[in-house]
Short mmCIF file of C-alpha atoms and ligand atoms in Angstrom, two decimals:
data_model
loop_
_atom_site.label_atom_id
_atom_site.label_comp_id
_atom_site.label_asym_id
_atom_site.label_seq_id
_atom_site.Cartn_x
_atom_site.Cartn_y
_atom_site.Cartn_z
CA UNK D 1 -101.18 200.71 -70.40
CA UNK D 2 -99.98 197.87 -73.02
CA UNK D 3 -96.95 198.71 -74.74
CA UNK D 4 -98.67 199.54 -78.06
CA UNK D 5 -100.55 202.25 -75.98
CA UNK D 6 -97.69 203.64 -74.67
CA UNK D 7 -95.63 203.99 -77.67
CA UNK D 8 -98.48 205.91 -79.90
CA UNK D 9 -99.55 207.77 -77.12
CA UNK D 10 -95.89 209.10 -77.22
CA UNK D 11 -96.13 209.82 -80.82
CA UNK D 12 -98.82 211.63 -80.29
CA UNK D 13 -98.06 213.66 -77.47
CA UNK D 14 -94.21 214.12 -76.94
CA UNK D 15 -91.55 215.86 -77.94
CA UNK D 16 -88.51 214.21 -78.33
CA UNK D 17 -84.79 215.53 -79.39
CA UNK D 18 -84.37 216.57 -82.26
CA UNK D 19 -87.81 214.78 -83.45
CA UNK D 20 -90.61 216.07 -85.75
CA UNK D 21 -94.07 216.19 -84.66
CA UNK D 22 -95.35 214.68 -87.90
CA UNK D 23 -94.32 211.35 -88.40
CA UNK D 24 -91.60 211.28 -85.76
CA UNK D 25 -88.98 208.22 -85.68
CA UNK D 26 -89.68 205.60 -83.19
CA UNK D 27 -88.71 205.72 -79.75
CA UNK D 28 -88.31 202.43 -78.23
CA UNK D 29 -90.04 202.06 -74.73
CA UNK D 30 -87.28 200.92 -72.33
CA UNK D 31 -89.09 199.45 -68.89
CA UNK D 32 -85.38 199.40 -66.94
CA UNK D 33 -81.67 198.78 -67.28
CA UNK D 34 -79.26 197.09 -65.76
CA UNK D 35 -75.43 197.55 -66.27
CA UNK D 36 -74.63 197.80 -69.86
CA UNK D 37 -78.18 197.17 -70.73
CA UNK D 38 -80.92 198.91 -71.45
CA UNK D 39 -84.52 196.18 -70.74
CA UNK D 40 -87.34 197.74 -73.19
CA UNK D 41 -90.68 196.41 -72.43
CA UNK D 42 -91.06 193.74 -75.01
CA UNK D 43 -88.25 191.98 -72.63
CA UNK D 44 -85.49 192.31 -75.39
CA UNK D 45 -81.98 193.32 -74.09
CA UNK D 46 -79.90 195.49 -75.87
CA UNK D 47 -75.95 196.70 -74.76
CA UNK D 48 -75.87 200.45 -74.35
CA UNK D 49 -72.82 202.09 -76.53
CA UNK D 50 -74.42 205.17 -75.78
CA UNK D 51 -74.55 205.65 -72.27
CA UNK D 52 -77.04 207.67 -72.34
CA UNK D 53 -75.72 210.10 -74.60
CA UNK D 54 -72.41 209.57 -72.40
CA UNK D 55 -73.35 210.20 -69.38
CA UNK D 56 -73.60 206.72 -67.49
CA UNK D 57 -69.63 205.82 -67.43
CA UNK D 58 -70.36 203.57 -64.25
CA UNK D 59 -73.27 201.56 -66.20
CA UNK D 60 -77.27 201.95 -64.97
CA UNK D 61 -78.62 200.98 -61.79
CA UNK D 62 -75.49 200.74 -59.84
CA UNK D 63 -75.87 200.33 -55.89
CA UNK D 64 -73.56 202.68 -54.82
CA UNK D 65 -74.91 205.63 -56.61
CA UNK D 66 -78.33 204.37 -55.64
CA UNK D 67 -77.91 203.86 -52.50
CA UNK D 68 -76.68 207.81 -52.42
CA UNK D 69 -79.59 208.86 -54.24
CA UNK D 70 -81.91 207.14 -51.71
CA UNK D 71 -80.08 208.29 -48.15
CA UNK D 72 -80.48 212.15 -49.54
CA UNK D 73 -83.97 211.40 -50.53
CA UNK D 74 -84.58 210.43 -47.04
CA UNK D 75 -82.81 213.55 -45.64
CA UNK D 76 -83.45 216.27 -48.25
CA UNK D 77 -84.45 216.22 -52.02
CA UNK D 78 -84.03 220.17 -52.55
CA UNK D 79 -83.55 223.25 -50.95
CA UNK D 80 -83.15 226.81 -52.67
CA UNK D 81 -79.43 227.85 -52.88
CA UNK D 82 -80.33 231.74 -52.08
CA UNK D 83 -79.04 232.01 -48.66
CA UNK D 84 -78.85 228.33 -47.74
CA UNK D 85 -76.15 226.09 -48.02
CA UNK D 86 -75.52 221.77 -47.54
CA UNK D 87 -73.25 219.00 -47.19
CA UNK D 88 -73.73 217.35 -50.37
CA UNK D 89 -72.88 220.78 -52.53
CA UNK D 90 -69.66 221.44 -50.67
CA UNK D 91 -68.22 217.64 -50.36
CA UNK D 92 -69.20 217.81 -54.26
CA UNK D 93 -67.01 221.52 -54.73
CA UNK D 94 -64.20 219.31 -52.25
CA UNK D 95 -63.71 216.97 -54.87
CA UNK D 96 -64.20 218.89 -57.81
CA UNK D 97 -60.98 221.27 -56.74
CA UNK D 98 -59.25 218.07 -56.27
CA UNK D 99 -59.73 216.74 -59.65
CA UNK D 100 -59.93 219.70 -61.91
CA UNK D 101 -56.64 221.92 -62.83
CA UNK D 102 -55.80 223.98 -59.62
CA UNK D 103 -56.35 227.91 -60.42
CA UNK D 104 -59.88 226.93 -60.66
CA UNK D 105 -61.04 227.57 -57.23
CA UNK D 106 -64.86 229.02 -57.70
CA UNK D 107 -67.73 226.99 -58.94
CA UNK D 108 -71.09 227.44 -59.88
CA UNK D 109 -73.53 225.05 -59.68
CA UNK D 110 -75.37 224.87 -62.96
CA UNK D 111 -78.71 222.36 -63.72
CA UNK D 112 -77.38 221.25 -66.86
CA UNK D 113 -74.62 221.35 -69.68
CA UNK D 114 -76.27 224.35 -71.88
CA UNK D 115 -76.50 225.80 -68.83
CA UNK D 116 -73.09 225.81 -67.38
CA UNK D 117 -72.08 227.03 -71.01
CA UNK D 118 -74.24 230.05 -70.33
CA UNK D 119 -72.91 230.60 -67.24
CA UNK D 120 -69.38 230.52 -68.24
CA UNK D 121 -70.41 232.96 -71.26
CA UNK D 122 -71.91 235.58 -68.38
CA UNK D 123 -68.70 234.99 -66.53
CA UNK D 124 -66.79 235.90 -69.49
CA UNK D 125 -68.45 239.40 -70.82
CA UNK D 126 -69.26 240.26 -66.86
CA UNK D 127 -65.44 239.80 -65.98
CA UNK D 128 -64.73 242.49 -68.76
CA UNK D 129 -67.58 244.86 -68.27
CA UNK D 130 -66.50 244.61 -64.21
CA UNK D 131 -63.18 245.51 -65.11
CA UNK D 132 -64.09 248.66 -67.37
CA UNK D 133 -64.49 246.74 -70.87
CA UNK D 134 -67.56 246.48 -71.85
CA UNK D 135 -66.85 246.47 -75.53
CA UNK D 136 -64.98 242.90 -75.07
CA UNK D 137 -68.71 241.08 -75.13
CA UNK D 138 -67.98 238.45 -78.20
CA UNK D 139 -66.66 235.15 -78.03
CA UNK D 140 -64.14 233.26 -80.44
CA UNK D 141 -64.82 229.87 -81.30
CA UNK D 142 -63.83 226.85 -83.89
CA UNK D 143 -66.20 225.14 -86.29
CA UNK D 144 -67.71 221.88 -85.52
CA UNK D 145 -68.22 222.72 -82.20
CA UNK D 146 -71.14 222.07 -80.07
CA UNK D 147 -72.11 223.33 -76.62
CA UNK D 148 -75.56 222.88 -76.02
CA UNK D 149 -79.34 224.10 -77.10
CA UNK D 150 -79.94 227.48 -75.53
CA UNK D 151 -79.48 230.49 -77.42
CA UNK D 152 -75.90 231.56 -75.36
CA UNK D 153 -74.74 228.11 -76.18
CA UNK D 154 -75.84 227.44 -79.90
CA UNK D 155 -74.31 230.92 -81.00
CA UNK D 156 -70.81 229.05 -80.47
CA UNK D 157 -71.88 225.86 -81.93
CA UNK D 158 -71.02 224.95 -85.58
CA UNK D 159 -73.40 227.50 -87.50
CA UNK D 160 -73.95 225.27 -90.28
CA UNK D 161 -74.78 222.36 -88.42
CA UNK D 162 -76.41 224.26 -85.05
CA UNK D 163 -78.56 225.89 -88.20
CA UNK D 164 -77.82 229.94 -87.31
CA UNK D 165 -79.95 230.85 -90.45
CA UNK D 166 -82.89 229.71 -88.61
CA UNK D 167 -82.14 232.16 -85.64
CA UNK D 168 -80.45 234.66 -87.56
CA UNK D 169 -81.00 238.55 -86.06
CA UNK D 170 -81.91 236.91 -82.94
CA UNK D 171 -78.58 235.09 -82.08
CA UNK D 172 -75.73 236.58 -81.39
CA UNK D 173 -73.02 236.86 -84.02
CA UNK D 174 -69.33 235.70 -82.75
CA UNK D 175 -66.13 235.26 -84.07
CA UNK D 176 -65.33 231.30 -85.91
CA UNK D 177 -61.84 230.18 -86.94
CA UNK D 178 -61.94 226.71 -89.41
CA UNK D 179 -62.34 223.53 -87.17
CA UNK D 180 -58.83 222.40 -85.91
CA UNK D 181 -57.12 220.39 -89.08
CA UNK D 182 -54.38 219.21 -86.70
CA UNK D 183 -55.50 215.29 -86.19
CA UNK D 184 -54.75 214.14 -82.51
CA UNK D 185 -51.27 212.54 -83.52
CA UNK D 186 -50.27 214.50 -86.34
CA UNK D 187 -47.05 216.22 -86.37
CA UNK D 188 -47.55 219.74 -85.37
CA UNK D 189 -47.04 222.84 -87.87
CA UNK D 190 -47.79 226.31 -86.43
CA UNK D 191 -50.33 227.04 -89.97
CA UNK D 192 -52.85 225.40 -88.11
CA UNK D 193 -53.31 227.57 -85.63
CA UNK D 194 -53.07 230.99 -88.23
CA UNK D 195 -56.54 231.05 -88.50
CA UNK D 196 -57.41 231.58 -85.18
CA UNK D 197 -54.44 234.11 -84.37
CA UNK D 198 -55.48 236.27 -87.63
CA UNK D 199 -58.85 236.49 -85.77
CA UNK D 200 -57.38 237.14 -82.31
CA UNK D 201 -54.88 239.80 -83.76
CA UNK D 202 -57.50 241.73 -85.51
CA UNK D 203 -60.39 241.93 -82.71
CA UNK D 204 -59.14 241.35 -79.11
CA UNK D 205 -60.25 244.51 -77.90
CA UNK D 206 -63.64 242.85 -79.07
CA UNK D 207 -63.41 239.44 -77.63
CA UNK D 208 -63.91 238.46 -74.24
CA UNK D 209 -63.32 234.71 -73.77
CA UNK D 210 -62.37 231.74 -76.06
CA UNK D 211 -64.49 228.79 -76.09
CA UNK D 212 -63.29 225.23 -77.26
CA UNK D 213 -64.08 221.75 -76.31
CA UNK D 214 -60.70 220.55 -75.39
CA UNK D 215 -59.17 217.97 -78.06
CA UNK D 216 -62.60 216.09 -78.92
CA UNK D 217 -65.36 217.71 -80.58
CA UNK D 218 -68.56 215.75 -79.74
CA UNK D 219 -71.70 216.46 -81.16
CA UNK D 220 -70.67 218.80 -83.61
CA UNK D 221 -68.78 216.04 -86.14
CA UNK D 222 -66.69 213.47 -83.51
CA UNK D 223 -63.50 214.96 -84.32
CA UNK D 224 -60.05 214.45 -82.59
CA UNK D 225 -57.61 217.28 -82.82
CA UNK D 226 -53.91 217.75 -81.84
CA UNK D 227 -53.54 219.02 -77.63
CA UNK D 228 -50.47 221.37 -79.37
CA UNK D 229 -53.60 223.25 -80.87
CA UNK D 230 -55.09 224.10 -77.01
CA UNK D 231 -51.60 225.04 -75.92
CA UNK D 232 -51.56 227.48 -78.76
CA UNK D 233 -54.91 228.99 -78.12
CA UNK D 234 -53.76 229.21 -74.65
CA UNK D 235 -50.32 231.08 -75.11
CA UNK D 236 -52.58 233.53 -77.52
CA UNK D 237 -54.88 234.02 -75.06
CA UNK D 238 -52.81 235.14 -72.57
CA UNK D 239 -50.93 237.36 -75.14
CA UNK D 240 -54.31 239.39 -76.49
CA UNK D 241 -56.28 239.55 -72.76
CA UNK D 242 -58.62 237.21 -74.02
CA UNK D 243 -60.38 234.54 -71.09
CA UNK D 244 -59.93 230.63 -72.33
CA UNK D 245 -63.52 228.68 -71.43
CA UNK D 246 -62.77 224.66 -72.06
CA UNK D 247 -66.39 223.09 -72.60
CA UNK D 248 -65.30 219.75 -70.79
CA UNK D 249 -69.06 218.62 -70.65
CA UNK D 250 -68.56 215.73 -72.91
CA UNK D 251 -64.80 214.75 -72.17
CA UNK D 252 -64.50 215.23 -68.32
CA UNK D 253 -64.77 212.48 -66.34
CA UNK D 254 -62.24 210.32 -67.88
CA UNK D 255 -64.08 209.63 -71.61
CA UNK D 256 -60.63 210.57 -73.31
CA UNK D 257 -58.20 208.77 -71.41
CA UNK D 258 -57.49 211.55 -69.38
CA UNK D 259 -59.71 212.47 -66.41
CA UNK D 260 -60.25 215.66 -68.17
CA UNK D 261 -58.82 216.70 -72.08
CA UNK D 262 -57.27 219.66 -71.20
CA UNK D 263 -54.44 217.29 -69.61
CA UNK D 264 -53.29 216.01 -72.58
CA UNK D 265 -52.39 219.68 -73.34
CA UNK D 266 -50.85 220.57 -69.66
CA UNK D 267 -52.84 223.71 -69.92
CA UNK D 268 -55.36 225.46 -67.26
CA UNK D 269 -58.66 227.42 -68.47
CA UNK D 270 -60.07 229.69 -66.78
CA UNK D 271 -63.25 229.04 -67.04
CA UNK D 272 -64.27 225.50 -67.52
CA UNK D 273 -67.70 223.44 -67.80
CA UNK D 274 -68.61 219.86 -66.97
CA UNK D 275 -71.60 218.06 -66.96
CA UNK D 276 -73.02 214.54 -68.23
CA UNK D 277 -71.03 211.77 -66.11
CA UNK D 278 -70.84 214.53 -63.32
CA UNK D 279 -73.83 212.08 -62.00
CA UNK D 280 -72.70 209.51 -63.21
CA UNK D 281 -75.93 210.15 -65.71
CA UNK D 282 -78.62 209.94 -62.87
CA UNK D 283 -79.63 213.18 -62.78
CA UNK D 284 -79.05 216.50 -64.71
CA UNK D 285 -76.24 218.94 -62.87
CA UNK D 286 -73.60 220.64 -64.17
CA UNK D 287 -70.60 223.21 -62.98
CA UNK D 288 -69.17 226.24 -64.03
CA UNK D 289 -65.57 226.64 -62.55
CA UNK D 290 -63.42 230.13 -63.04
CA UNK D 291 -59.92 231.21 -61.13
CA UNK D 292 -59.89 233.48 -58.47
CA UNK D 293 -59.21 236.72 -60.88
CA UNK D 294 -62.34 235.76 -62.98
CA UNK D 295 -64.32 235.54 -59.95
CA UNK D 296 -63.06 238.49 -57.69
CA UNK D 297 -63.19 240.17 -61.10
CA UNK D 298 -66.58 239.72 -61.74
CA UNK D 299 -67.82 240.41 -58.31
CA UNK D 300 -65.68 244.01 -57.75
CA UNK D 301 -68.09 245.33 -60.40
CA UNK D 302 -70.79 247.65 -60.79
CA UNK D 303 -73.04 244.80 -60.44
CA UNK D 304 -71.44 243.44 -57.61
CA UNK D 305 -72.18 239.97 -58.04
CA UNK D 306 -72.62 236.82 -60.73
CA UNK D 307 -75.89 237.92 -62.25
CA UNK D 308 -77.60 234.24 -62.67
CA UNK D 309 -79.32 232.24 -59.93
CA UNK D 310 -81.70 229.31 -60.66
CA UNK D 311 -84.41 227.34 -58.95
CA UNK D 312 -82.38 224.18 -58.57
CA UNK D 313 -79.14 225.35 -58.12
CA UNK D 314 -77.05 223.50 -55.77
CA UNK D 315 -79.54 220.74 -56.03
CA UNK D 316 -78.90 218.30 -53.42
CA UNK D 317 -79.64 215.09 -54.91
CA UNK D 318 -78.01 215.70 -57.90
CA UNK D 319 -74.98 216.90 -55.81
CA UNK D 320 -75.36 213.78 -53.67
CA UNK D 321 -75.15 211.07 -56.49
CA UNK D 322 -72.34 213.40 -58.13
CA UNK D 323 -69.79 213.17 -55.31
CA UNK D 324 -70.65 209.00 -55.25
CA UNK D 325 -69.83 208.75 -58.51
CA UNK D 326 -66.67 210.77 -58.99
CA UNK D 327 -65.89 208.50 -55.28
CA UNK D 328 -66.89 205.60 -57.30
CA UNK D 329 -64.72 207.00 -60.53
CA UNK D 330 -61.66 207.36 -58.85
CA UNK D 331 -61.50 204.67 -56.45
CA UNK D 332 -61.86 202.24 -59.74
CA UNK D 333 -59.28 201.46 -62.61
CA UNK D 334 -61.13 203.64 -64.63
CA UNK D 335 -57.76 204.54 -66.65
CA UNK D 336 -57.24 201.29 -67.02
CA UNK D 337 -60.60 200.27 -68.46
CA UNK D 338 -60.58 203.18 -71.02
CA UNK D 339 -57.33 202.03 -72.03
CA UNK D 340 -58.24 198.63 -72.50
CA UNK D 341 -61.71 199.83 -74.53
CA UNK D 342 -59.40 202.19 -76.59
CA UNK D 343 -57.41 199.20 -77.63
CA UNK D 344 -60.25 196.54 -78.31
CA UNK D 345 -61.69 199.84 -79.98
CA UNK D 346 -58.88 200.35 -82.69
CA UNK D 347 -58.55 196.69 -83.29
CA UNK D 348 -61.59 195.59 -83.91
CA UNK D 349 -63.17 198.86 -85.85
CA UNK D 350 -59.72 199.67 -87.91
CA UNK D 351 -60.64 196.97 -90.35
CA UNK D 352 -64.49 198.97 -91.54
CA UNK D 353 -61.54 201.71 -93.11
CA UNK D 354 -61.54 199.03 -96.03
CA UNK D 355 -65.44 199.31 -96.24
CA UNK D 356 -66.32 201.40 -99.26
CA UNK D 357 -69.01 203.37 -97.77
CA UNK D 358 -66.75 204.67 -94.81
CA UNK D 359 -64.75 207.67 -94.90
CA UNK D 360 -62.74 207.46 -91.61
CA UNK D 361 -62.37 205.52 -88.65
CA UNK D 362 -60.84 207.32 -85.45
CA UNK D 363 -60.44 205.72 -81.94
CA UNK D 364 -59.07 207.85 -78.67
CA UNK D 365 -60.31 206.56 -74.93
CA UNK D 366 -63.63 205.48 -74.65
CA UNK D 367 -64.64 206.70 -77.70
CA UNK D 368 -65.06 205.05 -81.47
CA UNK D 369 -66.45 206.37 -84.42
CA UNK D 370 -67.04 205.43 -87.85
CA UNK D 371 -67.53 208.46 -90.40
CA UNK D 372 -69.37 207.67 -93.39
CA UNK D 373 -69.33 209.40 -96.98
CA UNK D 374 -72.54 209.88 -96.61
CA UNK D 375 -75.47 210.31 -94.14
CA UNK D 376 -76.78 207.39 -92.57
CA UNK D 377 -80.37 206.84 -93.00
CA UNK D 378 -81.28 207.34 -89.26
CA UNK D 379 -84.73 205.44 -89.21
CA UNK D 380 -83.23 201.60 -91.09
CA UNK D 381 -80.02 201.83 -89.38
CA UNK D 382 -81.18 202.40 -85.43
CA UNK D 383 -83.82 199.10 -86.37
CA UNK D 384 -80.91 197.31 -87.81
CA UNK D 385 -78.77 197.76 -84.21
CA UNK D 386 -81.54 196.83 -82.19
CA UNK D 387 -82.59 193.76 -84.29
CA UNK D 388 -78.67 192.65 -83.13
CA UNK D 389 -79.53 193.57 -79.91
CA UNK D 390 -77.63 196.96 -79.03
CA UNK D 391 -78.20 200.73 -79.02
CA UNK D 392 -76.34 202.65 -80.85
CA UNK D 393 -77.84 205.85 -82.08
CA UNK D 394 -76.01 207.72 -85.04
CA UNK D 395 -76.36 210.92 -86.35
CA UNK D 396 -75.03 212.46 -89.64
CA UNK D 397 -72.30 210.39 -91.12
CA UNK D 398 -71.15 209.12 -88.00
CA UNK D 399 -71.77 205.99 -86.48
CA UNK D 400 -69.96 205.93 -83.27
CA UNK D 401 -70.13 203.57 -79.58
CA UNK D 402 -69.75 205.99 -76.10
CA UNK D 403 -70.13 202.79 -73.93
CA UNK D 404 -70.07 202.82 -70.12
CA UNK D 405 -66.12 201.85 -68.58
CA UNK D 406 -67.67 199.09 -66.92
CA UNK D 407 -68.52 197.50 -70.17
CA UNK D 408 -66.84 194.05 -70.79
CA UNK D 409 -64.98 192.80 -73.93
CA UNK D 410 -67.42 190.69 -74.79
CA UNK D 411 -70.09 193.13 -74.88
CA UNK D 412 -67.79 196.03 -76.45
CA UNK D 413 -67.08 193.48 -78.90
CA UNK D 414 -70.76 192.77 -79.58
CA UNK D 415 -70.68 196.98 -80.04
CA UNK D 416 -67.78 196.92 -82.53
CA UNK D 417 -69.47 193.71 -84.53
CA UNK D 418 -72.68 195.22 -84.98
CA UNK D 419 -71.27 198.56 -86.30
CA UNK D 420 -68.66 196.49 -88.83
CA UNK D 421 -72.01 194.44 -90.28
CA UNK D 422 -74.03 197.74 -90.62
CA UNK D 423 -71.74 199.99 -92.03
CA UNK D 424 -70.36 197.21 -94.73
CA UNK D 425 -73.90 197.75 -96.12
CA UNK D 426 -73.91 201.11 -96.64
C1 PLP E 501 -69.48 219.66 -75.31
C2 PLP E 501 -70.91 219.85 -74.89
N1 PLP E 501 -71.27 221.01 -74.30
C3 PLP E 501 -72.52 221.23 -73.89
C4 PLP E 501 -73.50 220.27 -74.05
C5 PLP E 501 -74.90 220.56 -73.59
O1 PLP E 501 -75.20 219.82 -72.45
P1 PLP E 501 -76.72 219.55 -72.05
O2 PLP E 501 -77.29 218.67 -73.12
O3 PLP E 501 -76.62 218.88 -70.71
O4 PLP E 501 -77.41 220.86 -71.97
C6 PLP E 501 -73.17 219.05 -74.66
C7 PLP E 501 -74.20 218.03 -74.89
O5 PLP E 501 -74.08 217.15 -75.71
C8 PLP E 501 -71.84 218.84 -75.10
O6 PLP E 501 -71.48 217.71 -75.70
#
């Protein structure tokens, strides 16, 4: 099919994120990638500082992970999880204890982020309704926030921006202190945190968990808050019987500087989700972990068990590639590398803060962003990046770069060039 073909044939016929049937955006056809780069089929080359919505921290097409996607295609692609067990979901659990703070000891094997955020929702009202609670069923959460698509998930994500009114009735209705004010350096005060203990103080025999993405919140506004905030929401936990859920689906895996957020804090969940660079971004698997008392909790119930199973839990592929790339993660100077991005990062974006259009710039690991005053024009602005020859994909006011660790400084700096001549326009 020639390329034209392709691309209306698209338009006609599917959906993309976030995309309107009538007159959708354009979605560039990309025939492969390589590295840092994404190939599309006109031959042009342009430097991911997406990775793949932030997934692909070891870059695309790498031989190690491929070379662990092919030897489990050649032994086993799938098997159901009901009753069965393999090798490549427990060396994946084995490394996942290792990595992740220590009371969490039982995981779940979810098929994607949303999904793990489900999960860890279940977990939550289950462990209460096991232990003779069932009124504690509602969940306290910040503004901003973002933790996926399906209807569990987008009930704790930012209700103006994860548009509730639309699903109104049919959602459920939870409990939402203001967005953390605290900036990720700022000098601590304890008013920031009053919100959230009014609301704890006045329903904990109503709540059942906490949910927070642990010092960056991604997709619901790119904002950095202060790790003093977690270790308050922690300490009240503990004091109102309330379960802490940390959505690590976005930060895990090293994107903050820390292999996961909650470090910078020096505080354990008990619940906690990752996803997205779990593969290394080569396939779609996430995890649900909880402690011991969440999970012997749960399962002393009436119910007498987790109630969730799906089709490709436990997937072996997925967990294949997943324990090569955390391998691949930690036997690299990944810490290093985001270091030395978070550096090139502040230096070389700090100067758009003079730009009049731009409201804030804010660096922290592997992450840069660029918040307008006002919305970006999604449509002119992606065609400007990829006439310079990179993909970066805004949304909102923010115009931010998530690139893979293995990126180099010349191509980061290609990133942070392109976004300093678009936004100085705007
Ligand atoms: C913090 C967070 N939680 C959950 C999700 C949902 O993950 P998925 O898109 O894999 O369902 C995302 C996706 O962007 C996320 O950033």
């Amino acid at each position: 099919m020639a390329i034209d073909g392709l691309t209306q044939f698209d338009r006609e016929h599917i959906w993309h994120p976030y995309t309107s049937m009538i007159g959708p955006l354009p979605a560039y056809p990309v025939a492969s990638a390589e590295g840092v780069r994404l190939v599309l089929e006109d031959g042009r080359e342009l430097v991911d500082g997406m990775a793949s919505w932030w997934c692909v921290i070891h870059g695309y097409n790498h031989p190690v992970l491929n070379e662990a996607a092919k030897k489990q295609i050649d032994t086993m692609s799938h098997v159901m999880f009901g009753g069965l067990t393999h090798r490549p979901a427990v060396e994946l659990v084995r490394r996942l204890l290792e990595i992740t703070p220590e009371p969490l000891q039982k995981v779940f094997l979810a098929d994607s982020g949303s999904i793990s955020v489900e999960v860890a929702i279940k977990m939550a009202i289950q462990y209460w309704y096991s232990l003779g609670r069932p009124e504690k069923r509602k969940l306290l959460t910040v503004r901003s926030g973002y933790h996926g698509d399906t209807f569990g998930a987008m009930a704790v994500c930012d209700p103006v921006t994860g548009m509730h009114n639309i699903f109104a009735g049919i959602l459920p209705s939870h409990f939402f202190a203001d967005a953390p004010a605290c900036g990720f350096n700022e000098p601590w005060d304890d008013g920031y945190v009053q919100g959230f203990r009014d609301l704890m103080d006045r329903h904990q025999d109503e709540i059942a968990a906490v949910i927070l993405e642990p010092v960056v919140q991604g997709a619901g506004g790119m904002r950095f808050y202060s790790p003093e905030y977690l270790r308050q929401v922690r300490k009240l936990c503990d004091e109102h019987d309330v379960l802490l859920i940390l959505d690590e689906i976005a930060t895990g895996f090293g994107r903050t500087g820390k292999l996961f957020a909650c470090e910078y804090a020096g505080i354990s969940p008990d619940i906690m989700c990752v996803g997205k660079a779990l593969t290394g971004g080569y396939l779609s698997l996430a995890a649900t972990l909880a402690t011991e008392n969440v999970a012997y909790g749960i399962s002393s119930g009436s119910a007498g068990c987790l109630m969730h199973g799906p089709t490709f839990m436990g997937n072996p592929l997925a967990c294949s590639v997943a324990a090569a790339s955390i391998d691949l993660l930690l036997s690299g100077p990944w810490e290093e590398r985001v270091a030395k991005m978070e550096t090139q990062l502040k230096t070389e974006l700090s100067p758009c803060m003079h730009c009049p259009g731009v409201a804030d710039v804010r660096v922290l690991g592997a992450i840069g962003v660029i918040e307008m005053i006002k919305p970006v024009d999604m449509a002119v602005i992606q065609k400007q990046f990829v006439e310079k020859g990179v993909w970066i994909r805004p949304f909102g006011k923010l115009v931010y770069v998530m690139p893979p660790y293995i990126i180099n400084e010349q191509d980061l700096g290609l990133l942070t060039r392109s976004m300093s001549e678009v936004v100085k326009d705007l």
